[in-house]
CSV table of C-alpha atoms in Angstrom, one decimal:
chain,number,residue,atom,x,y,z
A,1,MET,CA,-119.1,96.6,-31.5
A,2,ALA,CA,-121.2,97.6,-34.4
A,3,ASP,CA,-124.9,97.7,-33.6
A,4,THR,CA,-126.0,96.9,-37.2
A,5,LYS,CA,-124.7,93.6,-38.5
A,6,VAL,CA,-124.7,92.3,-42.1
A,7,GLU,CA,-124.1,88.7,-43.0
A,8,PHE,CA,-121.1,88.0,-45.1
A,9,SER,CA,-123.2,86.1,-47.7
A,10,GLN,CA,-125.3,89.2,-48.2
A,11,LEU,CA,-122.3,91.5,-48.6
A,12,SER,CA,-120.6,89.0,-50.9
A,13,LYS,CA,-123.7,89.0,-53.1
A,14,LEU,CA,-123.9,92.8,-53.2
A,15,TYR,CA,-120.2,92.9,-54.2
A,16,SER,CA,-120.6,90.4,-57.0
A,17,GLU,CA,-123.7,92.2,-58.3
A,18,ALA,CA,-121.9,95.6,-58.3
A,19,LYS,CA,-118.9,94.1,-60.0
A,20,LEU,CA,-121.0,92.4,-62.7
A,21,LYS,CA,-122.2,95.8,-63.9
A,22,TYR,CA,-118.7,96.8,-64.7
A,23,PRO,CA,-116.8,93.7,-65.9
A,24,TYR,CA,-113.8,95.8,-67.2
A,25,LEU,CA,-113.7,98.3,-64.3
A,26,ALA,CA,-110.1,97.6,-63.3
A,27,TYR,CA,-108.9,98.0,-66.8
A,28,ASP,CA,-111.1,101.1,-67.4
A,29,ILE,CA,-109.8,102.7,-64.2
A,30,GLU,CA,-106.2,102.0,-65.2
A,31,GLN,CA,-106.8,103.6,-68.6
A,32,LEU,CA,-108.5,106.6,-67.0
A,33,HIS,CA,-105.5,107.2,-64.7
A,34,GLU,CA,-103.2,107.0,-67.7
A,35,THR,CA,-105.5,109.6,-69.5
A,36,GLU,CA,-105.4,111.9,-66.5
A,37,GLN,CA,-101.6,111.6,-66.3
A,38,LYS,CA,-101.3,112.6,-70.0
A,39,ILE,CA,-103.6,115.6,-69.4
A,40,TYR,CA,-101.5,116.6,-66.4
A,41,GLU,CA,-98.2,116.2,-68.4
A,42,TYR,CA,-99.6,118.3,-71.3
A,43,SER,CA,-100.8,121.0,-68.9
A,44,VAL,CA,-97.2,121.2,-67.4
A,45,GLN,CA,-95.8,121.5,-70.9
A,46,ILE,CA,-98.2,124.3,-71.6
A,47,GLN,CA,-97.1,126.1,-68.5
A,48,ASP,CA,-93.5,125.8,-69.5
A,49,LEU,CA,-94.3,127.1,-73.0
A,50,GLU,CA,-96.3,130.0,-71.5
A,51,ALA,CA,-93.2,130.9,-69.5
A,52,GLN,CA,-91.1,130.8,-72.6
A,53,LYS,CA,-93.6,133.0,-74.3
A,54,LEU,CA,-93.3,135.5,-71.5
A,55,ASP,CA,-89.5,135.6,-72.0
A,56,THR,CA,-90.0,136.0,-75.7
A,57,ASN,CA,-92.1,139.1,-75.1
A,58,PHE,CA,-89.3,140.7,-73.1
A,59,ASN,CA,-86.8,139.8,-75.9
A,60,SER,CA,-89.0,141.5,-78.5
A,61,LEU,CA,-87.7,144.8,-77.3
A,62,LEU,CA,-84.3,143.9,-78.7
A,63,ASN,CA,-85.2,141.9,-81.9
A,64,SER,CA,-88.9,142.1,-82.8
A,65,GLY,CA,-88.6,140.0,-86.0
A,66,VAL,CA,-87.0,136.9,-84.4
A,67,SER,CA,-89.1,137.3,-81.3
A,68,ASN,CA,-92.4,137.3,-83.2
A,69,GLN,CA,-91.2,134.2,-85.1
A,70,ASN,CA,-90.4,132.4,-81.8
A,71,LYS,CA,-93.8,133.5,-80.4
A,72,THR,CA,-95.6,132.0,-83.4
A,73,VAL,CA,-93.8,128.6,-82.9
A,74,ILE,CA,-94.7,128.6,-79.2
A,75,ASP,CA,-98.3,129.4,-79.9
A,76,ASP,CA,-98.5,126.5,-82.4
A,77,LYS,CA,-97.1,124.1,-79.8
A,78,ILE,CA,-99.5,125.4,-77.1
A,79,LYS,CA,-102.5,125.0,-79.5
A,80,LYS,CA,-101.5,121.4,-80.4
A,81,LEU,CA,-101.2,120.5,-76.7
A,82,ARG,CA,-104.6,122.1,-75.9
A,83,ASP,CA,-106.1,120.2,-78.8
A,84,GLU,CA,-104.7,116.9,-77.4
A,85,ILE,CA,-106.2,117.7,-74.0
A,86,SER,CA,-109.6,118.4,-75.6
A,87,VAL,CA,-109.5,115.1,-77.4
A,88,LEU,CA,-108.6,113.2,-74.2
A,89,GLN,CA,-111.3,115.0,-72.2
A,90,GLY,CA,-113.8,114.4,-74.9
A,91,SER,CA,-113.2,110.7,-75.0
A,92,THR,CA,-115.9,108.3,-73.9
A,93,LEU,CA,-113.7,106.9,-71.2
A,94,PHE,CA,-113.1,110.4,-69.7
A,95,GLN,CA,-116.8,111.3,-70.0
A,96,ARG,CA,-117.5,108.2,-67.8
A,97,LYS,CA,-115.0,109.4,-65.1
A,98,ASN,CA,-117.5,110.0,-62.4
A,99,GLU,CA,-119.5,106.9,-63.1
A,100,LEU,CA,-116.3,104.7,-63.0
A,101,GLU,CA,-114.9,106.3,-59.9
A,102,THR,CA,-118.3,105.9,-58.1
A,103,ALA,CA,-118.4,102.2,-59.0
A,104,SER,CA,-114.8,101.7,-57.9
A,105,ASN,CA,-115.4,103.5,-54.6
A,106,GLU,CA,-118.5,101.3,-54.1
A,107,LEU,CA,-116.4,98.1,-54.5
A,108,ASP,CA,-113.6,99.5,-52.4
A,109,SER,CA,-116.1,100.3,-49.6
A,110,TYR,CA,-117.3,96.6,-49.6
A,111,LEU,CA,-113.6,95.4,-49.4
A,112,LYS,CA,-112.9,97.9,-46.6
A,113,GLU,CA,-116.0,96.8,-44.7
A,114,VAL,CA,-115.4,93.1,-44.9
A,115,ASN,CA,-111.7,93.6,-43.9
A,116,THR,CA,-112.8,95.0,-40.6
A,117,ASN,CA,-113.5,91.4,-39.5
A,118,LEU,CA,-110.4,89.8,-38.1
A,119,ASP,CA,-111.8,86.3,-38.6
A,120,PHE,CA,-112.3,87.0,-42.3
A,121,GLN,CA,-108.7,88.2,-42.7
A,122,ARG,CA,-107.4,85.2,-40.8
A,123,ALA,CA,-109.5,82.7,-42.8
A,124,LEU,CA,-108.3,84.0,-46.1
A,125,ARG,CA,-104.7,83.8,-45.0
A,126,GLU,CA,-105.1,80.2,-43.8
A,127,ALA,CA,-106.5,79.4,-47.2
A,128,LEU,CA,-103.5,81.2,-48.7
A,129,VAL,CA,-101.1,79.1,-46.6
A,130,GLU,CA,-102.6,75.9,-48.2
A,131,ARG,CA,-102.1,77.5,-51.7
A,132,TYR,CA,-98.5,78.5,-50.9
A,133,GLU,CA,-97.7,75.1,-49.6
A,134,SER,CA,-99.3,73.4,-52.5
A,135,HIS,CA,-97.4,75.6,-54.9
A,136,ILE,CA,-94.1,74.9,-53.2
A,137,ASP,CA,-94.8,71.2,-53.4
A,138,SER,CA,-95.7,71.2,-57.1
A,139,GLN,CA,-92.6,73.3,-57.9
A,140,GLU,CA,-90.3,71.0,-56.0
A,141,LYS,CA,-91.8,68.0,-57.8
A,142,SER,CA,-91.3,69.8,-61.2
A,143,MET,CA,-87.5,69.9,-60.5
A,144,VAL,CA,-87.2,66.1,-59.9
A,145,VAL,CA,-86.9,65.1,-63.6
A,146,PRO,CA,-84.6,68.0,-64.7
A,147,LYS,CA,-82.3,67.4,-61.7
A,148,LYS,CA,-82.1,63.6,-62.5
A,149,THR,CA,-81.5,64.4,-66.1
A,150,LEU,CA,-78.6,66.7,-65.3
A,151,ALA,CA,-77.2,64.2,-62.9
A,152,ILE,CA,-77.1,61.4,-65.5
A,153,ILE,CA,-75.6,63.8,-68.1
A,154,SER,CA,-72.9,64.8,-65.6
A,155,ARG,CA,-72.1,61.2,-64.8
A,156,LEU,CA,-71.9,60.3,-68.5
A,157,GLU,CA,-69.4,63.1,-69.0
A,158,ASN,CA,-67.3,62.0,-66.1
A,159,LEU,CA,-67.3,58.4,-67.3
A,160,ALA,CA,-66.3,59.5,-70.7
A,161,LYS,CA,-63.0,61.0,-69.4
A,162,ASN,CA,-61.8,57.4,-69.0
A,163,ASP,CA,-63.8,55.8,-71.8
A,164,PRO,CA,-62.7,56.8,-75.4
A,165,GLU,CA,-65.7,55.0,-77.0
A,166,LEU,CA,-68.1,56.9,-74.8
A,167,GLN,CA,-66.3,60.2,-75.7
A,168,VAL,CA,-67.0,59.4,-79.4
A,169,ILE,CA,-70.7,58.7,-78.6
A,170,LEU,CA,-71.1,62.0,-76.7
A,171,ASN,CA,-69.7,63.8,-79.8
A,172,ILE,CA,-73.3,63.5,-81.0
A,173,ASP,CA,-73.7,67.2,-80.2
A,174,LYS,CA,-71.1,68.1,-82.8
A,175,ASP,CA,-72.8,65.8,-85.3
A,176,LYS,CA,-76.1,67.5,-84.8
A,177,GLN,CA,-74.6,70.9,-85.3
A,178,GLU,CA,-73.1,69.7,-88.5
A,179,LEU,CA,-76.4,68.2,-89.6
A,180,SER,CA,-78.1,71.5,-88.9
A,181,PHE,CA,-75.5,73.3,-91.0
A,182,TYR,CA,-76.1,71.1,-94.0
A,183,GLU,CA,-79.8,71.3,-93.7
A,184,ASN,CA,-79.6,75.2,-93.7
A,185,VAL,CA,-77.2,75.2,-96.7
A,186,ILE,CA,-79.4,72.8,-98.6
A,187,ALA,CA,-82.6,74.8,-97.9
A,188,GLN,CA,-80.8,77.9,-99.0
A,189,GLN,CA,-79.5,76.4,-102.3
A,190,LYS,CA,-82.9,74.9,-103.1
A,191,SER,CA,-84.5,78.4,-102.8
A,192,ILE,CA,-82.2,79.7,-105.6
A,193,LYS,CA,-83.3,78.9,-109.2
A,194,SER,CA,-81.0,79.7,-112.1
A,195,LYS,CA,-82.2,80.6,-115.5
A,196,ASP,CA,-79.1,79.1,-117.0
A,197,PRO,CA,-79.7,75.3,-117.3
A,198,LYS,CA,-76.0,74.5,-116.9
A,199,GLU,CA,-75.7,76.6,-113.8
A,200,GLN,CA,-78.8,75.0,-112.3
A,201,ALA,CA,-77.5,71.5,-113.1
A,202,GLU,CA,-74.3,72.3,-111.2
A,203,ARG,CA,-76.3,73.6,-108.3
A,204,ASP,CA,-78.5,70.4,-108.3
A,205,ALA,CA,-75.3,68.3,-108.3
A,206,GLY,CA,-74.0,70.3,-105.4
A,207,ILE,CA,-77.3,69.8,-103.5
A,208,LYS,CA,-77.1,66.0,-104.1
A,209,PHE,CA,-73.6,66.0,-102.7
A,210,LEU,CA,-74.8,67.9,-99.6
A,211,GLU,CA,-77.8,65.6,-99.3
A,212,ARG,CA,-75.4,62.6,-99.1
A,213,GLN,CA,-73.4,64.3,-96.4
A,214,LYS,CA,-76.6,65.1,-94.6
A,215,ALA,CA,-77.7,61.4,-94.8
A,216,ASP,CA,-74.3,60.3,-93.5
A,217,TYR,CA,-74.7,62.6,-90.4
A,218,ARG,CA,-78.2,61.4,-89.8
A,219,LYS,CA,-77.0,57.8,-90.0
A,220,GLY,CA,-74.1,58.6,-87.6
A,221,ILE,CA,-76.5,60.3,-85.1
A,222,LYS,CA,-78.8,57.3,-85.2
A,223,ASN,CA,-75.9,54.9,-84.6
A,224,LYS,CA,-74.5,57.0,-81.7
A,225,GLY,CA,-77.9,57.4,-80.3
A,226,PHE,CA,-78.4,53.6,-80.3
A,227,LYS,CA,-75.0,53.1,-78.6
A,228,LEU,CA,-75.8,55.8,-76.0
A,229,CYS,CA,-79.1,54.2,-75.0
A,230,LYS,CA,-77.4,50.8,-74.9
A,231,TYR,CA,-74.6,52.2,-72.7
A,232,ILE,CA,-77.1,53.7,-70.3
A,233,ASP,CA,-78.9,50.4,-70.0
A,234,GLU,CA,-75.7,48.5,-69.3
A,235,HIS,CA,-74.2,51.1,-66.9
A,236,ARG,CA,-77.3,51.9,-64.8
A,237,LYS,CA,-75.4,51.5,-61.5
A,238,GLU,CA,-72.6,53.9,-62.5
A,239,LEU,CA,-75.3,56.4,-63.7
A,240,GLY,CA,-77.2,56.2,-60.4
A,241,ILE,CA,-80.3,54.5,-61.9
A,242,PRO,CA,-81.8,52.1,-59.4
A,243,SER,CA,-81.8,48.4,-60.5
A,244,HIS,CA,-85.5,48.1,-60.0
A,245,GLU,CA,-86.3,51.1,-62.1
A,246,LYS,CA,-87.6,50.3,-65.6
A,247,ILE,CA,-85.7,52.1,-68.4
A,248,ASP,CA,-88.2,53.5,-70.9
A,249,PHE,CA,-86.8,56.1,-73.2
A,250,ASN,CA,-90.3,56.9,-74.5
A,251,ASP,CA,-91.7,57.8,-71.1
A,252,SER,CA,-92.0,61.6,-71.1
A,253,THR,CA,-92.0,61.6,-67.2
A,254,SER,CA,-88.5,59.9,-67.2
A,255,PRO,CA,-85.2,61.8,-67.1
A,256,LEU,CA,-84.0,59.4,-69.8
A,257,TYR,CA,-86.7,60.7,-72.2
A,258,PHE,CA,-84.9,64.0,-72.7
A,259,ILE,CA,-81.5,62.3,-73.2
A,260,SER,CA,-83.1,60.0,-75.7
A,261,GLU,CA,-84.5,63.0,-77.6
A,262,VAL,CA,-80.9,64.1,-78.2
A,263,THR,CA,-80.4,60.9,-80.1
A,264,TRP,CA,-83.2,61.7,-82.6
A,265,ALA,CA,-81.8,63.2,-85.8
A,266,ASP,CA,-85.0,65.2,-86.3
A,267,SER,CA,-84.8,66.8,-82.9
A,268,PRO,CA,-82.7,70.0,-82.6
A,269,LEU,CA,-82.0,69.2,-79.0
A,270,THR,CA,-78.4,68.6,-77.9
A,271,LEU,CA,-76.9,67.5,-74.6
A,272,SER,CA,-75.4,70.9,-74.0
A,273,ALA,CA,-78.7,72.6,-74.9
A,274,THR,CA,-80.5,70.2,-72.5
A,275,LYS,CA,-78.1,71.1,-69.7
A,276,GLU,CA,-78.5,74.8,-70.3
A,277,LEU,CA,-82.3,74.7,-70.5
A,278,PHE,CA,-82.7,72.5,-67.4
A,279,THR,CA,-80.2,74.5,-65.4
A,280,ASP,CA,-82.0,77.8,-66.2
A,281,ALA,CA,-85.3,76.2,-65.4
A,282,ILE,CA,-84.1,74.8,-62.0
A,283,ASN,CA,-82.6,78.2,-61.1
A,284,ARG,CA,-85.9,80.0,-61.9
A,285,THR,CA,-87.9,77.4,-60.0
A,286,GLU,CA,-85.6,77.6,-56.9
A,287,LYS,CA,-86.0,81.4,-56.9
A,288,ASN,CA,-89.7,81.0,-57.2
A,289,ILE,CA,-89.8,78.5,-54.3
A,290,GLU,CA,-87.7,80.8,-52.2
A,291,SER,CA,-90.0,83.8,-52.9
A,292,THR,CA,-93.1,81.6,-52.1
A,293,LYS,CA,-91.5,80.4,-48.8
A,294,GLN,CA,-90.9,84.1,-47.9
A,295,CYS,CA,-94.6,84.8,-48.7
A,296,LEU,CA,-95.5,81.8,-46.5
A,297,THR,CA,-93.5,83.2,-43.6
A,298,ILE,CA,-95.2,86.6,-44.0
A,299,THR,CA,-98.6,84.9,-44.1
A,300,ASN,CA,-98.0,82.8,-40.9
A,301,LYS,CA,-96.8,85.9,-39.1
A,302,GLU,CA,-99.9,87.8,-40.2
A,303,ILE,CA,-102.1,84.9,-39.0
A,304,LEU,CA,-100.5,85.0,-35.6
A,305,GLU,CA,-100.9,88.8,-35.4
A,306,LEU,CA,-104.5,88.5,-36.4
A,307,LYS,CA,-105.1,85.8,-33.8
A,308,ASN,CA,-103.6,88.0,-31.1
A,309,LYS,CA,-105.7,91.0,-32.2
A,310,ARG,CA,-108.8,88.8,-32.2
A,311,GLU,CA,-108.0,87.6,-28.6
A,312,GLU,CA,-107.6,91.2,-27.5
A,313,GLU,CA,-110.9,92.1,-29.2
A,314,LEU,CA,-112.7,89.3,-27.4
A,315,GLN,CA,-111.0,90.2,-24.1
A,316,ASP,CA,-112.4,93.8,-24.5
A,317,LEU,CA,-115.8,92.2,-25.0
A,318,SER,CA,-115.2,90.0,-21.9
A,319,LEU,CA,-115.5,86.8,-23.9
A,320,TYR,CA,-112.0,85.4,-23.7
A,321,PRO,CA,-109.4,84.9,-21.0
A,322,LYS,CA,-107.0,87.8,-20.5
A,323,LYS,CA,-103.3,87.7,-21.2
A,324,ASP,CA,-102.1,89.3,-17.9
A,325,ILE,CA,-100.0,87.4,-15.3
A,326,LEU,CA,-102.8,86.8,-12.9
A,327,SER,CA,-105.1,85.3,-15.5
A,328,THR,CA,-102.2,83.1,-16.8
A,329,LEU,CA,-101.4,81.9,-13.2
A,330,GLY,CA,-105.1,81.2,-12.7
A,331,ARG,CA,-105.3,79.2,-15.9
A,332,ILE,CA,-102.1,77.2,-14.8
A,333,ALA,CA,-103.6,76.5,-11.3
A,334,LYS,CA,-106.9,75.4,-12.8
A,335,GLY,CA,-105.1,73.2,-15.3
A,336,THR,CA,-102.9,71.7,-12.6
A,337,ILE,CA,-106.0,70.7,-10.6
A,338,THR,CA,-107.6,69.2,-13.7
A,339,GLY,CA,-104.5,67.3,-14.4
A,340,ILE,CA,-104.4,65.9,-10.9
A,341,LYS,CA,-108.0,64.8,-11.2
A,342,ASN,CA,-107.2,63.1,-14.5
A,343,PHE,CA,-104.4,61.3,-12.8
A,344,PHE,CA,-106.6,59.9,-10.1
A,345,TYR,CA,-109.1,58.8,-12.7
A,346,GLY,CA,-106.4,56.8,-14.5
A,347,ASN,CA,-105.9,59.0,-17.5
A,348,LYS,CA,-102.7,58.0,-19.4
A,349,HIS,CA,-101.9,61.6,-20.2
A,350,PRO,CA,-103.4,63.5,-17.3
A,351,PHE,CA,-101.9,66.9,-18.1
A,352,LYS,CA,-102.3,66.8,-21.8
A,353,GLY,CA,-104.0,70.0,-23.0
A,354,VAL,CA,-105.0,71.2,-19.6
A,355,TYR,CA,-103.0,74.5,-19.9
A,356,LYS,CA,-104.3,75.4,-23.3
A,357,LYS,CA,-106.4,78.4,-23.8
A,358,PRO,CA,-110.0,77.7,-24.7
A,359,PRO,CA,-110.9,78.0,-28.4
A,360,MET,CA,-111.9,81.4,-29.5
A,361,PRO,CA,-115.7,81.9,-29.9
A,362,LYS,CA,-116.9,82.6,-33.4
A,363,ALA,CA,-118.8,85.7,-32.5
A,364,PRO,CA,-119.4,88.5,-31.6
A,365,SER,CA,-117.1,90.9,-33.3
A,366,ARG,CA,-116.7,94.7,-33.4
A,367,SER,CA,-117.0,94.4,-37.2
A,368,SER,CA,-120.3,95.1,-38.9
A,369,VAL,CA,-119.7,92.0,-41.1
A,370,VAL,CA,-120.4,88.5,-39.6
A,371,ASP,CA,-120.6,85.0,-40.9
A,372,THR,CA,-122.8,83.3,-38.3
A,373,ASN,CA,-122.9,79.8,-39.8
A,374,ASN,CA,-119.4,79.3,-41.3
A,375,ASN,CA,-117.2,81.9,-39.6
A,376,PHE,CA,-115.7,82.7,-43.1
A,377,LEU,CA,-114.3,79.1,-43.7
A,378,ASP,CA,-115.6,79.3,-47.3
A,379,ALA,CA,-114.8,83.0,-47.8
A,380,TYR,CA,-111.9,82.2,-50.1
A,381,LYS,CA,-114.4,80.6,-52.6
A,382,THR,CA,-116.3,83.8,-53.0
A,383,GLU,CA,-115.6,86.6,-55.5
A,384,ILE,CA,-114.9,89.2,-52.8
A,385,GLY,CA,-112.7,86.7,-51.0
A,386,GLN,CA,-110.7,86.0,-54.2
A,387,ASP,CA,-110.2,89.7,-54.8
A,388,VAL,CA,-109.0,90.3,-51.2
A,389,ILE,CA,-106.6,87.3,-51.6
A,390,GLU,CA,-105.3,88.9,-54.8
A,391,GLN,CA,-104.6,92.1,-52.8
A,392,ILE,CA,-102.8,90.0,-50.1
A,393,LEU,CA,-100.8,88.2,-52.7
A,394,GLN,CA,-99.7,91.5,-54.3
A,395,ASN,CA,-98.8,92.9,-50.9
A,396,HIS,CA,-96.7,89.8,-50.1
A,397,LYS,CA,-94.9,90.0,-53.4
A,398,LYS,CA,-94.1,93.7,-52.8
A,399,GLN,CA,-92.7,92.9,-49.3
A,400,VAL,CA,-90.6,90.0,-50.7
A,401,GLU,CA,-89.2,92.3,-53.4
A,402,GLU,CA,-88.5,95.0,-50.8
A,403,GLN,CA,-86.6,92.5,-48.7
A,404,ARG,CA,-84.7,91.3,-51.7
A,405,GLN,CA,-83.7,94.9,-52.7
A,406,SER,CA,-82.8,95.7,-49.0
A,407,GLY,CA,-80.6,92.6,-48.8
A,408,SER,CA,-78.9,93.5,-52.1
A,409,ARG,CA,-78.2,97.0,-50.9
A,410,GLN,CA,-76.7,95.7,-47.7
A,411,ASN,CA,-74.4,93.3,-49.6
A,412,ASN,CA,-73.3,96.1,-51.9
A,413,SER,CA,-72.6,98.2,-48.9
A,414,GLN,CA,-70.5,95.5,-47.2
A,415,ASP,CA,-68.6,94.9,-50.5
A,416,GLY,CA,-67.8,98.6,-50.6
A,417,ARG,CA,-66.5,98.6,-47.1
A,418,THR,CA,-64.3,95.6,-47.8
A,419,LEU,CA,-62.8,97.3,-50.8
């Protein structure tokens, strides 16, 4: 157990103050690494060119003219690369290399120090569980309207198989495509101006004809749209719309809103486009939910591991019951006696909770960082807590991606064996 303790609030303050001095530190460090990588790559190229130059010197014994020419070309390339390196090393960013690395190391030391406290790590993951669960819930809710919309469109298409009139109504997609075609042609024709009055008059007459065709399609779309809305209202049972549910085509939270938008001549949306957009959105959301659930599983596993580590830490400090068989049997015996006493005292549930381990004490800890008053319950609200959570999130995403790639490789391997 560390002799010198520092309160979490104090360390959190130091971290925020240090970070405030370098608001763009993460970006600067990233750019610095890119600069160093370029310098390294240029240095490797110079080494390769120096090797080529050495070969050229040997070849000069056979053909001095060609060899000297090649040597000059190589020297020019080396000079350009060295000039590039000089520019990079002379940049303001590279000149601040030591300063930036010192600041980065200082922040990393705070993160490393606070992460030595198991209660801190556990508290952040418990906060992360709430965030994951909330995200899953919001994502599942976001799919409700798209799924209902797709279900209604699917039922409309099935009903249309035995209803010629509905088939004509659902041809609204084709009408909108034709309308879009006429609008594009009209816009194109209007952009052309002829110097010849006769030619321009013919073009204007053609545009008027196209405008009439366009107006007919707009009228047809409006008519079919009205009939579609009426059909939905009259066939709510067949479409799976509850009888008590109010039909409001102007309610943006309703699945009918997106179907009604198809009926607007000014809207480019079609039934087929709606199906495609919502299907893609649902697939993306379901993948996102699955990834989040995997992250949640990882987090809960880490919480359990941290809890066990904390129990072991407290056992070593002689502050918590041990896990060996004798201590377990002793706890069971003590719990049984307590349960019997509860029974004689008329307790309705005499054995409820009697075998549970006592709650873990908040302190002490081997860590040099402690939170005497809150035991890190509000750590996730602090800047250092948020930065550690971000690190945890990135680690979880990496694990999920590795699991996905591993599963993909196994499937490919099995497919190969099958073949």
